[in-house]
Coordinates of C-alpha atoms in Angstrom, one line a residue:
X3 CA 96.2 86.4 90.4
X4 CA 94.5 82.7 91.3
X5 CA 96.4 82.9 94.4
X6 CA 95.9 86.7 95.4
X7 CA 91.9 85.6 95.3
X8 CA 92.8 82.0 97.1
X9 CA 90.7 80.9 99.9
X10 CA 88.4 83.5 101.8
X11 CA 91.2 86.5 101.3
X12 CA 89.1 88.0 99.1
X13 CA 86.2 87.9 101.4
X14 CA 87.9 89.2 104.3
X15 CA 88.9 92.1 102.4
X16 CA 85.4 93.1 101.8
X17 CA 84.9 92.7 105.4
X18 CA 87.6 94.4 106.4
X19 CA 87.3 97.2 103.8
X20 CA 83.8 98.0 105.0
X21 CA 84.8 99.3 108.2
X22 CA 87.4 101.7 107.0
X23 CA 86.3 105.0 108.4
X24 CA 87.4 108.4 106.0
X25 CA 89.0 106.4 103.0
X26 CA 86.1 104.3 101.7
X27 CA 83.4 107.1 101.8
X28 CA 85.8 109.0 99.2
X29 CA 85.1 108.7 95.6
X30 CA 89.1 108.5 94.7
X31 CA 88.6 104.7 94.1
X32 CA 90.2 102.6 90.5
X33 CA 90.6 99.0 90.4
X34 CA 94.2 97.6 88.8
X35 CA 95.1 94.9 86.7
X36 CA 98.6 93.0 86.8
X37 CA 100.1 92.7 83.4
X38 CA 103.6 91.6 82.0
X39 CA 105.5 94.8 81.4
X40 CA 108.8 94.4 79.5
X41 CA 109.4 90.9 81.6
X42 CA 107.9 92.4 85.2
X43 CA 105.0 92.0 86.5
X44 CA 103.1 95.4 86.4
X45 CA 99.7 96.9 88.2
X46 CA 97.9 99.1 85.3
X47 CA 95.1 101.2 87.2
X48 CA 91.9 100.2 85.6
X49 CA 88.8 102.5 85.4
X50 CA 86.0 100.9 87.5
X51 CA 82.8 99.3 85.0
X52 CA 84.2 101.2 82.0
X53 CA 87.7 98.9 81.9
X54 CA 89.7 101.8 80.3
X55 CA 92.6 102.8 81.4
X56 CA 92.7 105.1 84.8
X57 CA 94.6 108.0 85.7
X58 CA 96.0 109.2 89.4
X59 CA 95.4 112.4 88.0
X60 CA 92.1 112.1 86.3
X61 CA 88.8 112.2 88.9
X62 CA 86.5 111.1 85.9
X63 CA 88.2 107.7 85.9
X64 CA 87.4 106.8 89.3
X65 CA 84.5 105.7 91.4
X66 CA 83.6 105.1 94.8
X67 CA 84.4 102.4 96.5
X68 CA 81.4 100.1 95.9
X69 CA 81.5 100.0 92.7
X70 CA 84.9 99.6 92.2
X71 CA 84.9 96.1 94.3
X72 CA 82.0 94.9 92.3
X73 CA 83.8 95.6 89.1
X74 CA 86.7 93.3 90.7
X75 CA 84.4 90.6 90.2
X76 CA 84.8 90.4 87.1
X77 CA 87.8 89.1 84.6
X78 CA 88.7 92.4 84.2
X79 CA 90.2 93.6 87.7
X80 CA 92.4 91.7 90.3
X81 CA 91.9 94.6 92.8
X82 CA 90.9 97.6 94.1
X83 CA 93.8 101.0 94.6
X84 CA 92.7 104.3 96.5
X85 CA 94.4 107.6 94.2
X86 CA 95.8 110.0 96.8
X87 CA 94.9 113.7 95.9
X88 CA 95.9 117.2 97.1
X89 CA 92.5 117.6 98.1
X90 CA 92.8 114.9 101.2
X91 CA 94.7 114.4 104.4
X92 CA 95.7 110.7 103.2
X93 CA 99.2 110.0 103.0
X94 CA 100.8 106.8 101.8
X95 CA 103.5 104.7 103.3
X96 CA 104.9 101.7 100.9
X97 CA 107.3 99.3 102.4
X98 CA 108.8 97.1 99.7
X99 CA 110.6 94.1 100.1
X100 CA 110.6 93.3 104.0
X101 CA 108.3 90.4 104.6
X102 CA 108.9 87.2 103.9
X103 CA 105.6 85.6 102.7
X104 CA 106.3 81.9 103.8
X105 CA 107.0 82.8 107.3
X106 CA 105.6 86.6 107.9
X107 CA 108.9 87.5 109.0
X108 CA 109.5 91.2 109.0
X109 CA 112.7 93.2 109.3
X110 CA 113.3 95.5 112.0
X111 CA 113.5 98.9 110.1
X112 CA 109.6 98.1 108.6
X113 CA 108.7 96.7 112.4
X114 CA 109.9 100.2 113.5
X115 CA 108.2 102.2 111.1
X116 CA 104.8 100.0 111.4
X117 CA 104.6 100.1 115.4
X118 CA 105.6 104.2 115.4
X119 CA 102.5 105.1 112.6
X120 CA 100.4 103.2 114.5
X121 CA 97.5 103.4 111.9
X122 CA 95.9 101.0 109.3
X123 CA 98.0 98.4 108.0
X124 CA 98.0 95.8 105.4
X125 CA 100.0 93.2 103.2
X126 CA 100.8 94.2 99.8
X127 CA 99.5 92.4 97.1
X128 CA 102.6 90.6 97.1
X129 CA 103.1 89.3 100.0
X130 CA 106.5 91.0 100.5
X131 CA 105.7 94.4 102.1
X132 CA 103.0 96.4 103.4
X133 CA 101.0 99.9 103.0
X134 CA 100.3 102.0 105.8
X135 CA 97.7 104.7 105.4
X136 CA 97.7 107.7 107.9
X137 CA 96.3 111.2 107.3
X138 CA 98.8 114.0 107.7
X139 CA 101.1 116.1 105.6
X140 CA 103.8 115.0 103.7
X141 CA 107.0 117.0 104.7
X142 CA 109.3 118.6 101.7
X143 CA 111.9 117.1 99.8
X144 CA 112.3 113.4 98.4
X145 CA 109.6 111.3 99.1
X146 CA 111.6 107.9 98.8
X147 CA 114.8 105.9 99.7
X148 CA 115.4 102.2 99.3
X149 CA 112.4 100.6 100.1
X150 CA 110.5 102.8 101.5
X151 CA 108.0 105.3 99.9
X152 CA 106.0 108.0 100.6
X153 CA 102.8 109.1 98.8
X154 CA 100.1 112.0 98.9
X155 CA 98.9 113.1 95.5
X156 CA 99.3 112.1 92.1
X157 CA 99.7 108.2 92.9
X158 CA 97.2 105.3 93.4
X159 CA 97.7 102.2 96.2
X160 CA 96.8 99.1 96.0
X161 CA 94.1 98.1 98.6
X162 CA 93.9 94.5 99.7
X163 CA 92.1 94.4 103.2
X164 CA 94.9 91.7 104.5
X165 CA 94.9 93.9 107.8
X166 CA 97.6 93.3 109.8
X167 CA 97.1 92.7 113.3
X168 CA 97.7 94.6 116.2
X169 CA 97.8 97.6 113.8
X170 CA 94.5 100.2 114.2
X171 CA 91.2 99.4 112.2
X172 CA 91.2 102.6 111.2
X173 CA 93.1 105.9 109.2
X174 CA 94.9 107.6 112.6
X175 CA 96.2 110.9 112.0
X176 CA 100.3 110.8 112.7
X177 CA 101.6 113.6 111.7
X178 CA 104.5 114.0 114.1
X179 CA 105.6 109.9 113.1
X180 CA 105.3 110.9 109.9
X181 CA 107.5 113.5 110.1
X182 CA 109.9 111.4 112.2
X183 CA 109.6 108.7 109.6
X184 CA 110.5 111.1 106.6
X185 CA 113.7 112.4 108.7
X186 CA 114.7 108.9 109.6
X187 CA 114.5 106.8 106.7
X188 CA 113.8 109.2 103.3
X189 CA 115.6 112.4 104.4
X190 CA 118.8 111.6 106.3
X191 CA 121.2 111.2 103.4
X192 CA 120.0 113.9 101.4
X193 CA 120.0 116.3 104.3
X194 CA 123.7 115.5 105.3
X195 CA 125.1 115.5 102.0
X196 CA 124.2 119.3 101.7
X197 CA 125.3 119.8 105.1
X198 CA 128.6 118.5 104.3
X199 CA 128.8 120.4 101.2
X200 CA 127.7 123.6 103.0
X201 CA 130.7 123.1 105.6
X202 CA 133.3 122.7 103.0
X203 CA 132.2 125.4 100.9
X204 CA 133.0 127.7 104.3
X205 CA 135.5 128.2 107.1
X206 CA 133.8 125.8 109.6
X207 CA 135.5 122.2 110.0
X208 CA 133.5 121.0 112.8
X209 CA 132.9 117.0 111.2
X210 CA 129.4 116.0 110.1
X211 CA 127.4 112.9 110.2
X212 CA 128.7 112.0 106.5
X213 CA 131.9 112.5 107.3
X214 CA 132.1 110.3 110.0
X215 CA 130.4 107.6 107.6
X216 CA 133.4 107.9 105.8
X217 CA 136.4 109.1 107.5
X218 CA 136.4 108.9 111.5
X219 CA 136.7 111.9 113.8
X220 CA 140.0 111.3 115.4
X221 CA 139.2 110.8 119.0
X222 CA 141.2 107.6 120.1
X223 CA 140.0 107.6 123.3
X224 CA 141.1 103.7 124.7
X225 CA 137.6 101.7 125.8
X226 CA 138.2 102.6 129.9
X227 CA 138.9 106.0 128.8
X228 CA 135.6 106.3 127.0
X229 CA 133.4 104.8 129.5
X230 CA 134.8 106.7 132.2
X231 CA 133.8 109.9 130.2
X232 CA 130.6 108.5 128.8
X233 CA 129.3 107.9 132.7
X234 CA 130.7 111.2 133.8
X235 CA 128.7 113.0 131.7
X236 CA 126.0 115.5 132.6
X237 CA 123.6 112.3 130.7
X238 CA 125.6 109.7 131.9
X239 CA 123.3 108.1 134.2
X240 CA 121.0 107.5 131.0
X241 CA 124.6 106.1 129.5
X242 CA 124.8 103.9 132.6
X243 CA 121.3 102.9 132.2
X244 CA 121.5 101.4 128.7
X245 CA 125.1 99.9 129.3
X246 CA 123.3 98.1 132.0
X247 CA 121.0 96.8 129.7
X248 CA 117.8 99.1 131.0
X249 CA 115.3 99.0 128.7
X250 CA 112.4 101.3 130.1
X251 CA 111.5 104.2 128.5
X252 CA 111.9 102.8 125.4
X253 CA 108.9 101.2 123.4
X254 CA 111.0 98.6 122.1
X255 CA 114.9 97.3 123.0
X256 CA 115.7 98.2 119.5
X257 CA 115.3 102.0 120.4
X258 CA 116.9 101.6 123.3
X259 CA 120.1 99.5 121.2
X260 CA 119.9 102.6 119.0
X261 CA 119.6 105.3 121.6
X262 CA 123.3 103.6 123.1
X263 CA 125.3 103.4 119.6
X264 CA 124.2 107.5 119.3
X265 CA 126.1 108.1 122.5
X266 CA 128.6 105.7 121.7
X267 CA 129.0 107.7 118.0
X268 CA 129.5 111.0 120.2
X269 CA 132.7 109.4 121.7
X270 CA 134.3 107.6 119.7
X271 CA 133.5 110.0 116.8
X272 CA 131.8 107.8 114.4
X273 CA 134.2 105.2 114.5
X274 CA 132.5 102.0 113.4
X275 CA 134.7 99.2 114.9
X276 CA 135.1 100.7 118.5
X277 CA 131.1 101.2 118.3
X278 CA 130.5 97.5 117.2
X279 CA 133.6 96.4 120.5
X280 CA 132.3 98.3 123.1
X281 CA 128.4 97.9 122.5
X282 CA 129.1 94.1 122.8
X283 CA 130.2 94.4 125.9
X284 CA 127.2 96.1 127.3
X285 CA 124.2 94.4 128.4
X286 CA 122.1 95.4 125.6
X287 CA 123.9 92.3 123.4
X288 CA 121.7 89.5 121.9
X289 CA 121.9 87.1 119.1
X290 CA 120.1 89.6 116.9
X291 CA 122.8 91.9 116.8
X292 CA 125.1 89.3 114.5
X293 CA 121.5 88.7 112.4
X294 CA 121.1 89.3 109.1
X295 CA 117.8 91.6 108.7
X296 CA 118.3 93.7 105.0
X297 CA 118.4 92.7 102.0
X298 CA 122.2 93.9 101.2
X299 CA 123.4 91.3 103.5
X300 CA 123.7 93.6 106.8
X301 CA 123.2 92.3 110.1
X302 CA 121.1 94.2 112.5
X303 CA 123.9 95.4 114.5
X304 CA 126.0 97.0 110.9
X305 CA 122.8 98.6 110.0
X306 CA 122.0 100.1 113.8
X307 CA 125.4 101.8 114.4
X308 CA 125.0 103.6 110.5
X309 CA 121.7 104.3 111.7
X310 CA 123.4 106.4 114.7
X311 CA 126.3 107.6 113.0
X312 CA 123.6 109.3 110.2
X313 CA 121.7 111.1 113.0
X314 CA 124.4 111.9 115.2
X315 CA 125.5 116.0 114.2
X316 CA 128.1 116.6 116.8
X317 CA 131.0 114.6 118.0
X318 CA 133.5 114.2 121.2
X319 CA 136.1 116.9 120.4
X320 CA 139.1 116.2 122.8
X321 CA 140.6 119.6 122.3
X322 CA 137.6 121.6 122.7
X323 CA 138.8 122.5 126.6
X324 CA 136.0 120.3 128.0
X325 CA 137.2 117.0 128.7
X326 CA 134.4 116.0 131.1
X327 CA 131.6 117.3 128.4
X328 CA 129.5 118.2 131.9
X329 CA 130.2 121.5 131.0
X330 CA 128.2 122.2 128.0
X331 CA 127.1 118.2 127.1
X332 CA 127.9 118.2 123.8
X333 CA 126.2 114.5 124.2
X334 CA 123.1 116.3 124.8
X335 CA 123.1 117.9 121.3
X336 CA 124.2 115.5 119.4
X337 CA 123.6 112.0 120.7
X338 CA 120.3 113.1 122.0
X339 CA 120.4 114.5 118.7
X340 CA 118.3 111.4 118.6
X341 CA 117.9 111.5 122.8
X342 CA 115.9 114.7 121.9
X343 CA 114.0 113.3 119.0
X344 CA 113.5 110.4 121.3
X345 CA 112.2 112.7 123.8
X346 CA 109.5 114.4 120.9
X347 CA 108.9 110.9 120.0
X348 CA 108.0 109.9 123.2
X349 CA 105.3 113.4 124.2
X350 CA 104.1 112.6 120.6
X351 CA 103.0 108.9 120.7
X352 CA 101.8 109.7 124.6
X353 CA 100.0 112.5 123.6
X354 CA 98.5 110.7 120.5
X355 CA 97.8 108.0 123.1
X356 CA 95.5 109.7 125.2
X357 CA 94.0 111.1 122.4
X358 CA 92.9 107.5 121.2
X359 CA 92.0 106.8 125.2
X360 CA 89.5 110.0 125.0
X361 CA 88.3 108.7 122.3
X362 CA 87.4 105.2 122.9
X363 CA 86.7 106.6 126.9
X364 CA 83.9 108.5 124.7
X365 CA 83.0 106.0 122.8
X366 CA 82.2 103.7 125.1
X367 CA 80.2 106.4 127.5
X368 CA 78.2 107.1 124.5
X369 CA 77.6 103.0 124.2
X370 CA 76.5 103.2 127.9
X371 CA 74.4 105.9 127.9
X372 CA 72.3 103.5 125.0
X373 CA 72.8 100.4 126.7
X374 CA 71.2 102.7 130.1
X375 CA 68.2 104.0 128.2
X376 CA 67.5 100.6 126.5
X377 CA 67.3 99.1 129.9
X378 CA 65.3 101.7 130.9
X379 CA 62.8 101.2 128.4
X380 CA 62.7 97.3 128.8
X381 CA 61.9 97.8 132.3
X382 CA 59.3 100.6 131.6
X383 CA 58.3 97.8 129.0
X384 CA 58.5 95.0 131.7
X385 CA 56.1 97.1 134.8
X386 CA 53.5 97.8 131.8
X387 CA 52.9 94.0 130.6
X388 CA 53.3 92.9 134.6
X389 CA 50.3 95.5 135.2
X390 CA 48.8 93.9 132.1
X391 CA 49.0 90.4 133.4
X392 CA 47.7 91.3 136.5
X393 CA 44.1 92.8 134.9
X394 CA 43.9 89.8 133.0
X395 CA 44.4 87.6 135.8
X396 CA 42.0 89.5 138.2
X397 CA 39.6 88.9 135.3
X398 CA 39.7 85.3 134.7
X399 CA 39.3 85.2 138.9
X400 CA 35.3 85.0 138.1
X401 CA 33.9 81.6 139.1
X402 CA 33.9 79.4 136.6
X403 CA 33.3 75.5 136.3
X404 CA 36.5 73.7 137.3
X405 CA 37.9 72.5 134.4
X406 CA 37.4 75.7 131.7
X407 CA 39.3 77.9 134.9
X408 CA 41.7 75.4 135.0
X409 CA 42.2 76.0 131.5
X410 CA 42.5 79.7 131.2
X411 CA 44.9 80.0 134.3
X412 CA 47.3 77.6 132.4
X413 CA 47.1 79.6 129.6
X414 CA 47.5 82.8 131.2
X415 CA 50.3 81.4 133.1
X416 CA 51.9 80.5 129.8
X417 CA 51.4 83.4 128.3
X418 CA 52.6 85.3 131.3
X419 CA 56.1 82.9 131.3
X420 CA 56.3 82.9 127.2
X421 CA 56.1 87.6 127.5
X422 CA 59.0 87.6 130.5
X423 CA 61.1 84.9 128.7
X424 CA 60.7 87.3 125.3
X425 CA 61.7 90.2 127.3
X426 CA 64.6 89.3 129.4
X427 CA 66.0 87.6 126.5
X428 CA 66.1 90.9 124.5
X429 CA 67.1 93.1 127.9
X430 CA 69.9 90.5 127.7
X431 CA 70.8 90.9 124.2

């Protein structure tokens, strides 16, 4: 763990630790220890000062913060973990293996689930991923996929103060990202599995979100065909919009490259290939697209169209009488299947927005208000010694022989300068 302590990391987590606001003051604190573990390196939670080993379920092996740090100090502890507990709001996010620690490169799906928490943020231990810590409520059902993970009781997080920037100083409560986050990228597969299995247990054929994963919907619409029904649409001027390559509305252009390949899953009923054709020819195309960002070897382009096809629930049905789709949208359902999420997204993060702007608008009234009566009182402060100065000097007006009066008014005069100069400076300060 040389290199985990190297330079002044291990000093700026201190710093940065000591201005955590809500996890630091709880005494749910253990420090860790990496150890070789059938050929892989493994973090054993530690109990702080005693050196036994912890539990994540066990409150008599923890501590509070302080004294968890300082036992870090020693040979026996590499670091410091928080335990999650049913008893606190804390929830934690774990992103695994999606930073490169030579370059800080990060792929897009842990970009996208950094920038929507919007709450503290750190690198892992490692190097290689990060831990987000946000207080809300974990939604049911599995709690990891892949990479990520999702923790609230029963577990312990490493803690390593390697803030990341940009990200809040603080724990932000993000419960309707969270949610989002859990539907997204833990839920999705699990959820349309069962649907899937639910629709061919009954009578209903309508296609799911699996199914076109692995079979296509036939719709074989030819490209001009599609288009011409995609702008037609009762959304089609938001079709139009991100064809063009028109971006606003959309925190980022990979939400708005995302929100295009769910209306193009709609119409061309999941099918992959005529997704992958007819989004390069939109203006939304960049290099990225054809870049590999996932470890399995997918590009960013492979992974965003699966991404759509998973969250898309209805598809283009040519039959279905409707061949406009103005008259009930169908692309409304479905392809703002993740429009409407989207839309929720979108009144969540404002909303959670001007929250934070309250907030700081508050905080910095309050800092006002201080700055206001400190003035206040160095210029009460300032009339009192002026009146002061001005007895003194009234007194050393008697006549006196030249020299001695010479004398006093230079030190009266001094004294006079040396009191302002102390004042303004702290009215300045």
């Amino acid at each position: 763990m040389d290199a985990y302590r190297e330079g002044n990391r291990w000093c700026l987590s201190r710093r940065l630790l000591s201005r955590g606001r809500g996890v630091r003051e709880r005494e749910q604190w253990v420090c860790w220890r990496e150890e070789d573990r059938d050929g892989k390196p493994t973090k054993i939670p530690v109990t702080p000062g005693a050196g036994g080993f912890a539990s994540s379920t066990e409150s008599d092996t923890w501590s509070d913060f302080e004294t968890a740090l300082e036992y870090t100090e020693t040979e026996h502890a590499d670091g410091v973990g928080f335990v999650f507990t049913d008893d606190d709001p804390i929830v934690g996010v774990d992103l695994d293996n999606c930073r490169d620690p030579e370059t800080g490169d990060v792929d897009d799906a842990a970009r996208d689930i950094i920038e929507r928490l919007d709450s503290y943020t750190e690198v892992s231990p490692s190097g290689t991923g990060y831990h987000v810590l946000i207080k809300g409520e974990l939604p049911d059902g599995r709690n990891r996929r892949g990479s990520v993970e999702l923790y609230d009781t029963a577990r312990f997080f490493t803690v390593t103060g390697d803030h990341v920037e940009r990200t809040p100083n603080r724990v932000a409560r993000r419960q309707d990202a969270l949610a989002a986050i859990h539907r997204e990228y833990v839920q999705d597969t699990e959820r349309a599995t069962a649907s899937e299995s639910e629709q061919r247990d009954g009578t209903d054929d309508e296609p799911t979100a699996t199914d076109t994963v692995d079979a296509d919907v036939d719709v074989d619409l030819a490209d001009e065909v599609l288009l011409e029904k995609a702008r037609n649409a009762s959304n089609g001027e938001k079709f139009e919009r991100l064809w063009n390559g028109n971006t606003v509305g959309y925190d980022s252009q990979s939400e708005a490259d995302m929100a295009l390949c769910c209306l193009l899953a709609f119409w061309t009923g999941g099918d992959q290939t005529q997704m992958d054709q007819l989004f390069r020819e939109s203006e939304l195309l960049r290099e990225k697209w054809d870049e590999v960002h996932y470890a399995d070897g997918s590009t960013y382009g492979e992974k965003t169209i699966e991404r759509s096809i998973a969250t898309t629930s209805e598809f283009y049905e040519p039959d279905a009488g409707d061949d406009t789709a103005d008259a009930h949208d169908p692309a409304a359902d479905s392809s703002p299947g993740v429009d409407v999420g989207d839309s929720e997204r979108s009144r969540a993060y404002l909303a959670e927005k001007n929250r934070l702007l309250g907030e700081r608008i508050d905080e910095l009234e309050a800092t006002l208000a201080e700055k206001t009566e400190r003035i206040d009182t160095l210029e009460a402060e300032v009339e009192r010694l002026t009146e002061e100065l001005a007895t003194r000097d009234r007194e050393t007006e008697q006549p006196h022989e030249e020299d001695p009066g010479t004398s006093r008014e230079t030190s009266a005069d001094s004294e006079t300068s040396s009191l302002l100069s102390r004042l303004f400076r702290d009215r300045s300060e």
